PDB file of C-alpha atoms in Angstrom:
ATOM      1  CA  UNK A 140     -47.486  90.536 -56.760  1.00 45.00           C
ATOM      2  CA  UNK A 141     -50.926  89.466 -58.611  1.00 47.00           C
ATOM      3  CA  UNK A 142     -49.223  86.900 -61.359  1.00 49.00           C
ATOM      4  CA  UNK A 143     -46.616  85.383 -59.908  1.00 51.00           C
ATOM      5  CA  UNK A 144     -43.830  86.160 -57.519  1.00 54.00           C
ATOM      6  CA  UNK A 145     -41.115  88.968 -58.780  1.00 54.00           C
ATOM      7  CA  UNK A 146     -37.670  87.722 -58.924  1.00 54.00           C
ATOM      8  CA  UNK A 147     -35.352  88.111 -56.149  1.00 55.00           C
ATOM      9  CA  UNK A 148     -32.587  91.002 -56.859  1.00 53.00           C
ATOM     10  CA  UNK A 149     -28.967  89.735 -56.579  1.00 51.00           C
ATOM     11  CA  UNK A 150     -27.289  90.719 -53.200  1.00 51.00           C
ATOM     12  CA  UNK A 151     -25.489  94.287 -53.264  1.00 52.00           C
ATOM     13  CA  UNK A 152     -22.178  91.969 -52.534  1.00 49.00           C
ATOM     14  CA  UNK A 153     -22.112  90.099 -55.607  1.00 47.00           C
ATOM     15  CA  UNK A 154     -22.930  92.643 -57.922  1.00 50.00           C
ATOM     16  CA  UNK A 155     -19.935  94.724 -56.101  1.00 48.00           C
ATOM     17  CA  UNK A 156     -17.630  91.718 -56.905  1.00 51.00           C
ATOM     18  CA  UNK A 157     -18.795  91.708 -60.358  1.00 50.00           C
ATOM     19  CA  UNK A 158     -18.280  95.387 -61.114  1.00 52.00           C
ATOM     20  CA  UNK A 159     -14.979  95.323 -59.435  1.00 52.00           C
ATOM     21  CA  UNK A 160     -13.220  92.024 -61.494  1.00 49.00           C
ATOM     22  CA  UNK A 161     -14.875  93.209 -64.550  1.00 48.00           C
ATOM     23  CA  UNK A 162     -12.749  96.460 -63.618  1.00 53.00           C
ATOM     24  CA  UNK A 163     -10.284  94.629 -63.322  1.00 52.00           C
ATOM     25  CA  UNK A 164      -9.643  92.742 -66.040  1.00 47.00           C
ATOM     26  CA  UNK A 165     -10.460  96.075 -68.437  1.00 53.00           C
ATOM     27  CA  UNK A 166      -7.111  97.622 -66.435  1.00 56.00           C
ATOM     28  CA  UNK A 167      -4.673  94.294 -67.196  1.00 53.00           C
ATOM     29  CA  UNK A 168      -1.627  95.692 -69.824  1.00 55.00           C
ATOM     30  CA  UNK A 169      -2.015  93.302 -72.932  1.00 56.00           C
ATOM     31  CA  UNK A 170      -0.135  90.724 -72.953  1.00 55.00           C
ATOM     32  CA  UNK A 171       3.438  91.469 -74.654  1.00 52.00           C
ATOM     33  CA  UNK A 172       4.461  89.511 -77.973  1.00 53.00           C
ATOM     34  CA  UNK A 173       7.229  87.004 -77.807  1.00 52.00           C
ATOM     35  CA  UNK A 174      10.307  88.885 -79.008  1.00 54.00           C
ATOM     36  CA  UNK A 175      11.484  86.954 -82.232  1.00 53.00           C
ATOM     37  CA  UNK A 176      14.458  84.352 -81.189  1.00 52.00           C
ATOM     38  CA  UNK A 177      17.827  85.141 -82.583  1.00 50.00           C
ATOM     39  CA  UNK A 178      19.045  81.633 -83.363  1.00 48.00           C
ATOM     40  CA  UNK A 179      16.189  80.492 -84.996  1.00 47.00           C
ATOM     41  CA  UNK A 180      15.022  83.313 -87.138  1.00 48.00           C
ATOM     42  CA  UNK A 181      10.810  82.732 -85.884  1.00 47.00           C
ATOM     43  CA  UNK A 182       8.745  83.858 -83.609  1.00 48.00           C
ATOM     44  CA  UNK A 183       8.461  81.338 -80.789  1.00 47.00           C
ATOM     45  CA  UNK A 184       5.148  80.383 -79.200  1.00 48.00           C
ATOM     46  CA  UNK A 185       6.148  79.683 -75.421  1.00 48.00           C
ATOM     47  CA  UNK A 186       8.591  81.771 -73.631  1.00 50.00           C
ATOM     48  CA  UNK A 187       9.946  79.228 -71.822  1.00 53.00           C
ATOM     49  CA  UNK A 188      10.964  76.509 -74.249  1.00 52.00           C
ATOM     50  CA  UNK A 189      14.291  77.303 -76.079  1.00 55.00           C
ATOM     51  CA  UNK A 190      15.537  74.704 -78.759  1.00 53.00           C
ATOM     52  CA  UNK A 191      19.130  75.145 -78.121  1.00 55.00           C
ATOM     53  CA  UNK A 192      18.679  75.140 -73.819  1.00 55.00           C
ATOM     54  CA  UNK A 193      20.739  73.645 -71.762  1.00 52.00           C
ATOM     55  CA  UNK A 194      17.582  71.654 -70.542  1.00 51.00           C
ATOM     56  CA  UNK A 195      14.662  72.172 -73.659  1.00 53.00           C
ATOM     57  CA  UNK A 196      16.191  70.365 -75.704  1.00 50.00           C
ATOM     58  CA  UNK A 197      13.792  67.526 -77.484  1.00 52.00           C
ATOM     59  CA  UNK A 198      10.837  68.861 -80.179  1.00 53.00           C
ATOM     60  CA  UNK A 199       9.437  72.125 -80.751  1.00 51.00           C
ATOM     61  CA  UNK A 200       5.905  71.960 -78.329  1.00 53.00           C
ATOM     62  CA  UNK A 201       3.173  73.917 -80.369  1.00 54.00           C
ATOM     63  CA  UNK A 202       5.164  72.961 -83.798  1.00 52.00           C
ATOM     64  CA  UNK A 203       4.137  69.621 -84.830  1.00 54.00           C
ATOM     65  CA  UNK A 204       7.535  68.108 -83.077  1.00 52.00           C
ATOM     66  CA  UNK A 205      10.043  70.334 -85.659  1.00 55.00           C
ATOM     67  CA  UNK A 206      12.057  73.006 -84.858  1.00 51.00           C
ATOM     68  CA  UNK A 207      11.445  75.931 -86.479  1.00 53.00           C
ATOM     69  CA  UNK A 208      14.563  76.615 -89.310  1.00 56.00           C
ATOM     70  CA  UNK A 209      16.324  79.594 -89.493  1.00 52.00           C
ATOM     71  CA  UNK A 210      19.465  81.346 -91.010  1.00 49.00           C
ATOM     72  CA  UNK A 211      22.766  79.896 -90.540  1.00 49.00           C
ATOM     73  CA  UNK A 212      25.680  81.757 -89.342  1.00 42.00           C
ATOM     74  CA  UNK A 213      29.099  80.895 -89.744  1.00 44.00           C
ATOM     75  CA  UNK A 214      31.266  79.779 -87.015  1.00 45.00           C
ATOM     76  CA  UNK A 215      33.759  81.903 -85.587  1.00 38.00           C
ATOM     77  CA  UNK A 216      37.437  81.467 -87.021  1.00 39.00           C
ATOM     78  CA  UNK A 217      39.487  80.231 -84.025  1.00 42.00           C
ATOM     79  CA  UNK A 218      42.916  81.040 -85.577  1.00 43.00           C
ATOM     80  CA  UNK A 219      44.607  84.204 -87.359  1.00 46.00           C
ATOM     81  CA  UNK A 220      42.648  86.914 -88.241  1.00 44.00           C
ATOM     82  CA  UNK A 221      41.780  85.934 -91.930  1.00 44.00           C
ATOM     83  CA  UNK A 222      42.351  82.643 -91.814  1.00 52.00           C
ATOM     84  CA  UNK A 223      40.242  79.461 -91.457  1.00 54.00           C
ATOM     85  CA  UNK A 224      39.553  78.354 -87.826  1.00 55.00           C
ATOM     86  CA  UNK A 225      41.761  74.896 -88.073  1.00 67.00           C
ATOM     87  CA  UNK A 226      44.125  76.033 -91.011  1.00 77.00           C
ATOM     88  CA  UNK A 227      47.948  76.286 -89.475  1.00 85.00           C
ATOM     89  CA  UNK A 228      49.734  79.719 -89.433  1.00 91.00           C
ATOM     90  CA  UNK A 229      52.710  79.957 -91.498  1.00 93.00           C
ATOM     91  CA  UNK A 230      56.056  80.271 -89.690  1.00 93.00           C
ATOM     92  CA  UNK A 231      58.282  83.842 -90.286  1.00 92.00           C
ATOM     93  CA  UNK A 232      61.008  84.800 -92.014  1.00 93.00           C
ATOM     94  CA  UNK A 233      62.897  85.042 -88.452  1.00 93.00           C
ATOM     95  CA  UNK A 234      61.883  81.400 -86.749  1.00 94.00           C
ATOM     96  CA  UNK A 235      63.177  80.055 -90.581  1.00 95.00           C
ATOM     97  CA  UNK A 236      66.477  81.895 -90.563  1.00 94.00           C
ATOM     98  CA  UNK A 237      66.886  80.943 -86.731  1.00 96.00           C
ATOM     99  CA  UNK A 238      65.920  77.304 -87.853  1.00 96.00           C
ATOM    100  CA  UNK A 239      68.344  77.631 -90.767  1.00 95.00           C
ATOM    101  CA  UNK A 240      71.269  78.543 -88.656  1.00 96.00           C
ATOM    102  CA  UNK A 241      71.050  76.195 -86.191  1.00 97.00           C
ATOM    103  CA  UNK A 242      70.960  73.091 -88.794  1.00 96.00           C
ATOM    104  CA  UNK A 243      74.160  74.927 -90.588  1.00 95.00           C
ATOM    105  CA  UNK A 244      76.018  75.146 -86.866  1.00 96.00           C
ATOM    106  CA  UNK A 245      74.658  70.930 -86.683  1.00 94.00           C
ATOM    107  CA  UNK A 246      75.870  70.130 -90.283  1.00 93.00           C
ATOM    108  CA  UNK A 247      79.701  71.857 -89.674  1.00 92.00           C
ATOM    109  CA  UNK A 248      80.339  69.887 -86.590  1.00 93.00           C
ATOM    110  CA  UNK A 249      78.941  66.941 -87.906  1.00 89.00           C
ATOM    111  CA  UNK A 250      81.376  67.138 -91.078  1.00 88.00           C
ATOM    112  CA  UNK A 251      84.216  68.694 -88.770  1.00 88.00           C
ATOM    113  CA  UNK A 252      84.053  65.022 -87.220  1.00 89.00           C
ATOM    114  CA  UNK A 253      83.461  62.948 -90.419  1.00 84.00           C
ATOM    115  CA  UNK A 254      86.906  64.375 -91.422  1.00 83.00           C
ATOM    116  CA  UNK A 255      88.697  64.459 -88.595  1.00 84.00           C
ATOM    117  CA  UNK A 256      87.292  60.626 -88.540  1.00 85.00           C
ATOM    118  CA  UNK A 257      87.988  60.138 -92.181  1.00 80.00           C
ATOM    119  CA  UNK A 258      91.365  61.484 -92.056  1.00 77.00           C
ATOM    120  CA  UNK A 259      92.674  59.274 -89.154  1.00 80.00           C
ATOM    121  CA  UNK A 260      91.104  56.011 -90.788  1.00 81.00           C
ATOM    122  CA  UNK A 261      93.429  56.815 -93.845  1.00 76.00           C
ATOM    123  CA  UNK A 262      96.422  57.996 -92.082  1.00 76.00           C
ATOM    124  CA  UNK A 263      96.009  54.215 -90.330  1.00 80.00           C
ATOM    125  CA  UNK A 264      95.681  52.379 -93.096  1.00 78.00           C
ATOM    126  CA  UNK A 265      98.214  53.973 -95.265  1.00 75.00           C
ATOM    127  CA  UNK A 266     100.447  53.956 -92.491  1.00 75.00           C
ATOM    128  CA  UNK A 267     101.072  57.870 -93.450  1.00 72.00           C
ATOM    129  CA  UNK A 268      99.498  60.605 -91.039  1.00 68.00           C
ATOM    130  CA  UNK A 269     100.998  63.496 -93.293  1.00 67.00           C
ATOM    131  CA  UNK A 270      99.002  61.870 -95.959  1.00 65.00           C
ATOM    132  CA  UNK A 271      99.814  62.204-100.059  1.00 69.00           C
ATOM    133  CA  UNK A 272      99.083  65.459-102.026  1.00 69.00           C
ATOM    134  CA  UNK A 273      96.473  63.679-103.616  1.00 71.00           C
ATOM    135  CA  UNK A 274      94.558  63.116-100.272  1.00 72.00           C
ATOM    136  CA  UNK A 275      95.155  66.741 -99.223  1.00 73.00           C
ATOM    137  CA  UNK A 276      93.175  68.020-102.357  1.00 79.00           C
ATOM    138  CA  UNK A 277      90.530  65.772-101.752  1.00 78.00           C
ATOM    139  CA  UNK A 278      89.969  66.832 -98.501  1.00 78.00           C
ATOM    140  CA  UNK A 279      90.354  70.538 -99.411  1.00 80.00           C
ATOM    141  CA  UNK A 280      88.065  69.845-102.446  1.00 83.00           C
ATOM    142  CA  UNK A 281      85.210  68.213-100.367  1.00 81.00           C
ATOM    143  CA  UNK A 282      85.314  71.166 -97.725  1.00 78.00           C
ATOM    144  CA  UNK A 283      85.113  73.627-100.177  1.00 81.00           C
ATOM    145  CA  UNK A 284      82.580  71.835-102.361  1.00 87.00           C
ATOM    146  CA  UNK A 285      80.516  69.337-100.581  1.00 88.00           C
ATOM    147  CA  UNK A 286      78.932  71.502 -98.413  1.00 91.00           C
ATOM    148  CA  UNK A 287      75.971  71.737-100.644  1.00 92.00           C
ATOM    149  CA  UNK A 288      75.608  68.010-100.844  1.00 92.00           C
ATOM    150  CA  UNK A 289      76.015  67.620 -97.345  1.00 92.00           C
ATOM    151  CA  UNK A 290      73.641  69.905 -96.493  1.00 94.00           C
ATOM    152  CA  UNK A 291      71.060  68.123 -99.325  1.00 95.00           C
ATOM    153  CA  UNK A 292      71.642  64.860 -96.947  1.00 94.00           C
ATOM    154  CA  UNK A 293      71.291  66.409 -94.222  1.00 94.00           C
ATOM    155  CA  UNK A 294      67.699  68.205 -95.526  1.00 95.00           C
ATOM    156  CA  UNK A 295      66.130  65.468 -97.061  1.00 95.00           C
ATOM    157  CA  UNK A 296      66.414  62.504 -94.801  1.00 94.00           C
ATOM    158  CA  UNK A 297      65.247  64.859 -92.127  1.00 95.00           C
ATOM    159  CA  UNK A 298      62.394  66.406 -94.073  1.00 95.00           C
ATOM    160  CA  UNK A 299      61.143  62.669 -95.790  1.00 93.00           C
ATOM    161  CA  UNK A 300      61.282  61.057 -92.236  1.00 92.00           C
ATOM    162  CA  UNK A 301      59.881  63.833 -89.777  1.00 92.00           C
ATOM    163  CA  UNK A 302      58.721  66.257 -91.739  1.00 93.00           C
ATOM    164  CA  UNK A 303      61.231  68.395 -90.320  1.00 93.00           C
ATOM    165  CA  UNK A 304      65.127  69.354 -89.316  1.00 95.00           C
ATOM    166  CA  UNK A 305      66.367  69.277 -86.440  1.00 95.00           C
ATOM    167  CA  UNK A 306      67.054  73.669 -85.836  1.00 96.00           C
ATOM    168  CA  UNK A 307      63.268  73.201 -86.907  1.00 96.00           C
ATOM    169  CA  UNK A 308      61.962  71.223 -84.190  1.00 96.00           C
ATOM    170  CA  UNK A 309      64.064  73.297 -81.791  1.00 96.00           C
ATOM    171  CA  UNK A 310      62.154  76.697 -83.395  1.00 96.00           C
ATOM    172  CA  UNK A 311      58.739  74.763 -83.402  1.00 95.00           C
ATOM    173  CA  UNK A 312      57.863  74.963 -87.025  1.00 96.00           C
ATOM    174  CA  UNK A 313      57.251  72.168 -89.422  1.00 95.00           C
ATOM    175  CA  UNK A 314      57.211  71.298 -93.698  1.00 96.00           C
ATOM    176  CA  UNK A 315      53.735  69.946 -94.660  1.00 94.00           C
ATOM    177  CA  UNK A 316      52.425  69.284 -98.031  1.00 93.00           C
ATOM    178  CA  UNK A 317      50.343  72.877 -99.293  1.00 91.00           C
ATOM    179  CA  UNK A 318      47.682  70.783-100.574  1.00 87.00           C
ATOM    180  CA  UNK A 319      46.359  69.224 -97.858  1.00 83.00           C
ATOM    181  CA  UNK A 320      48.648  69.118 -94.697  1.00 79.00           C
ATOM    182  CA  UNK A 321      50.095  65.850 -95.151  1.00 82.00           C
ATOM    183  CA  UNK A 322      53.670  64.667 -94.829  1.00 86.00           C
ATOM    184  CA  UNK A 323      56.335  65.104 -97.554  1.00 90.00           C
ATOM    185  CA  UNK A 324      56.188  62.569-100.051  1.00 91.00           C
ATOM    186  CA  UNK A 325      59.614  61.493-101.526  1.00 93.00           C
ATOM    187  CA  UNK A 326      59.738  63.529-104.557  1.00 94.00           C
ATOM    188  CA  UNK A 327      58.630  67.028-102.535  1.00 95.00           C
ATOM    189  CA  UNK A 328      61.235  66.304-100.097  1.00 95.00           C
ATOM    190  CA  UNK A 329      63.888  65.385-102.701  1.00 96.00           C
ATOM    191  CA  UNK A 330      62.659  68.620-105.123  1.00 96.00           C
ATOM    192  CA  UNK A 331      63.016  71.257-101.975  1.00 96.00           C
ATOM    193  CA  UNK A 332      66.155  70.206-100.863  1.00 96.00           C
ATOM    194  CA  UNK A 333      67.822  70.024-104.501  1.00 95.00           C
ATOM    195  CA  UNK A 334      66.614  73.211-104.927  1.00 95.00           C
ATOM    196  CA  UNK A 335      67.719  74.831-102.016  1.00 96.00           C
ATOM    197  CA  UNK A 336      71.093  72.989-100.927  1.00 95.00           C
ATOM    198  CA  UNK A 337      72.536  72.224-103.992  1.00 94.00           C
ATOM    199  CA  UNK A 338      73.486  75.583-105.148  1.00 94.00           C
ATOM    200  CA  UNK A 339      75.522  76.150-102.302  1.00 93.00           C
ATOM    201  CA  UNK A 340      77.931  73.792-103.512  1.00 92.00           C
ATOM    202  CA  UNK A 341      79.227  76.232-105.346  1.00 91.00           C
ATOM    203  CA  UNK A 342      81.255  78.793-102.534  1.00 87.00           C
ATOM    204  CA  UNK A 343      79.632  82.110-101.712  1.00 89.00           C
ATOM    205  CA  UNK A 344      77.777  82.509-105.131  1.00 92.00           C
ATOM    206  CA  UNK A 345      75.845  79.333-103.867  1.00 92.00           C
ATOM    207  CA  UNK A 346      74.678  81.131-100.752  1.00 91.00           C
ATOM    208  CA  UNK A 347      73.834  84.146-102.610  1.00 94.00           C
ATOM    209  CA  UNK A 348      71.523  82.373-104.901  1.00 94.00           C
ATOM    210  CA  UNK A 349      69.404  80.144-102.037  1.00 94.00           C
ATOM    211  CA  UNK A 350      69.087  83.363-100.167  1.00 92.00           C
ATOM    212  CA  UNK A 351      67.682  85.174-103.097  1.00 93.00           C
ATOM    213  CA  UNK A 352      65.393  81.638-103.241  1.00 93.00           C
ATOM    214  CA  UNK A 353      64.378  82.202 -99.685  1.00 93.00           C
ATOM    215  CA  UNK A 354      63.683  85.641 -99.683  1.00 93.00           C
ATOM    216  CA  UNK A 355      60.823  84.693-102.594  1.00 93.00           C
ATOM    217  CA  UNK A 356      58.596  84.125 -99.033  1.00 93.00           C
ATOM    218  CA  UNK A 357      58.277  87.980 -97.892  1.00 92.00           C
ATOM    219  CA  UNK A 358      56.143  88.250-101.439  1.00 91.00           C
ATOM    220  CA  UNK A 359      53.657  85.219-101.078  1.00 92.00           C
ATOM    221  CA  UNK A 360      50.523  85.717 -99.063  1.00 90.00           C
ATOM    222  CA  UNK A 361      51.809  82.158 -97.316  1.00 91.00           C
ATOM    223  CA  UNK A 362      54.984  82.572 -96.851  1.00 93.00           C
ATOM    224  CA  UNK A 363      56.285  80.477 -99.430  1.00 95.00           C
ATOM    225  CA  UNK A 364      59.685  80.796-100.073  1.00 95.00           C
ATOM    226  CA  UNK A 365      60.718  79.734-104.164  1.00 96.00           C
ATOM    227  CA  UNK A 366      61.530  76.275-103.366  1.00 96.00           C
ATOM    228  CA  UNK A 367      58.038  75.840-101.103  1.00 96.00           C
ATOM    229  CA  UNK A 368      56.625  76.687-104.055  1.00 95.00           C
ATOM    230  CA  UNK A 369      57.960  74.484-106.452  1.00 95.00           C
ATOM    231  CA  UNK A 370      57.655  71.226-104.090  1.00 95.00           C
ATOM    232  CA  UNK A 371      54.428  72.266-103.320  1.00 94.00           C
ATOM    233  CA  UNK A 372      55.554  72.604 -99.451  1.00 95.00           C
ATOM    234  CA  UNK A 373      54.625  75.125 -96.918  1.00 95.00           C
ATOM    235  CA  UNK A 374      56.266  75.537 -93.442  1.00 95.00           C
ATOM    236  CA  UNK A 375      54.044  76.311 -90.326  1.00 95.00           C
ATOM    237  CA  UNK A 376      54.092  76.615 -86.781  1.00 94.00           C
ATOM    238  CA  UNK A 377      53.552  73.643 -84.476  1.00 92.00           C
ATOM    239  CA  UNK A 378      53.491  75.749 -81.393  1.00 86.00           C
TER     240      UNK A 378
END
């Protein structure tokens, strides 16, 4: 052509090339959104990075090295249903009672042979194995009367040194202080066995009346019997 030469068309292969990528890319689905992460409460920017991965961990990529802050949940409670996950579960009225039982079957043969003991130590030392009528009442007056301060012995040496008697370790439950799980001190020891053993002293009415005190647990929401509550004690479960 007069002017200069025309400029060469582009081959029929490229512009079919062309036609067909820009096709193409005009039929690609849009690119989904990130779904919002649970744990973290955001939006995240990469779907592969996960802050709490077994092997992302380190700082947030496309977040100036922080990791985006969400809601807290609390953690699941581990332990009884309405209860905190590491508080202890109170013990029954049955594992108690079986406890109780079995340190009252302990505390008769133990004082069965204190006075068979007792009464052959005298009978050799007076020379006399009938014994005077003044030993005889003694003897008759301490069996029918001491069991309450034999069983007050008995409850709280056990409870001050262990933390526990010995039908309760056989039960698996335990006395700890209802404050903050410690061990007895001296004067919750001393106040739960006064309350509690020394009113049997007195023969059947005794039992009567630290019954009544025990059966103060089925209305407490811990299973606190009257006595628990006045020491400031609670008995629990150990296994």
């Amino acid at each position: 052509m007069r002017g200069g030469a025309a400029p060469a068309a582009p081959p029929r292969m490229c512009r079919a090339r062309s036609t067909t990528a820009l096709g193409t890319l005009r039929r690609r689905p849009p690119i989904a959104e990130t779904p919002p992460n649970r744990e973290s409460g955001s939006r995240m920017s990469s779907p592969h990075w996960h802050p709490h991965g077994p092997h992302q961990g380190g700082p947030h990529p496309l977040n100036g090295g922080r990791v985006p802050e969400g809601p807290s949940y609390p953690a699941v409670p581990r332990g009884e249903p309405g209860r905190p996950g590491n508080a202890p579960t109170p013990a029954g009225f049955g594992l108690r009672l079986t406890a109780r039982l079995i340190d009252y079957l302990l505390a008769a043969f133990t004082a069965l042979l204190f006075f068979m003991l007792m009464a052959g130590l005298v009978a050799v030392l007076t020379r006399n194995p009938d014994g005077t009528d003044g030993e005889v009442n003694v003897w008759i007056f301490l069996f029918f009367f001491g069991w309450g301060v034999l069983l007050f012995f008995y409850d709280w040496l056990y409870l001050v040194t262990w933390g526990r008697t010995l039908g309760k370790m056989i039960v698996g439950i335990k006395v700890i202080d209802a404050g903050g799980g410690d061990r007895l001190g001296q004067k919750q020891a001393v106040v739960r066995s006064s309350l509690f053993c020394l009113p049997q002293t007195l023969p059947c009415l005794g039992n009567i009346v630290s019954l009544g005190l025990a059966m103060g647990m089925l209305s407490d929401d811990r299973a606190r019997a009257v006595h628990d509550r006045a020491a400031g004690t609670l008995v629990v479960k150990t296994r």
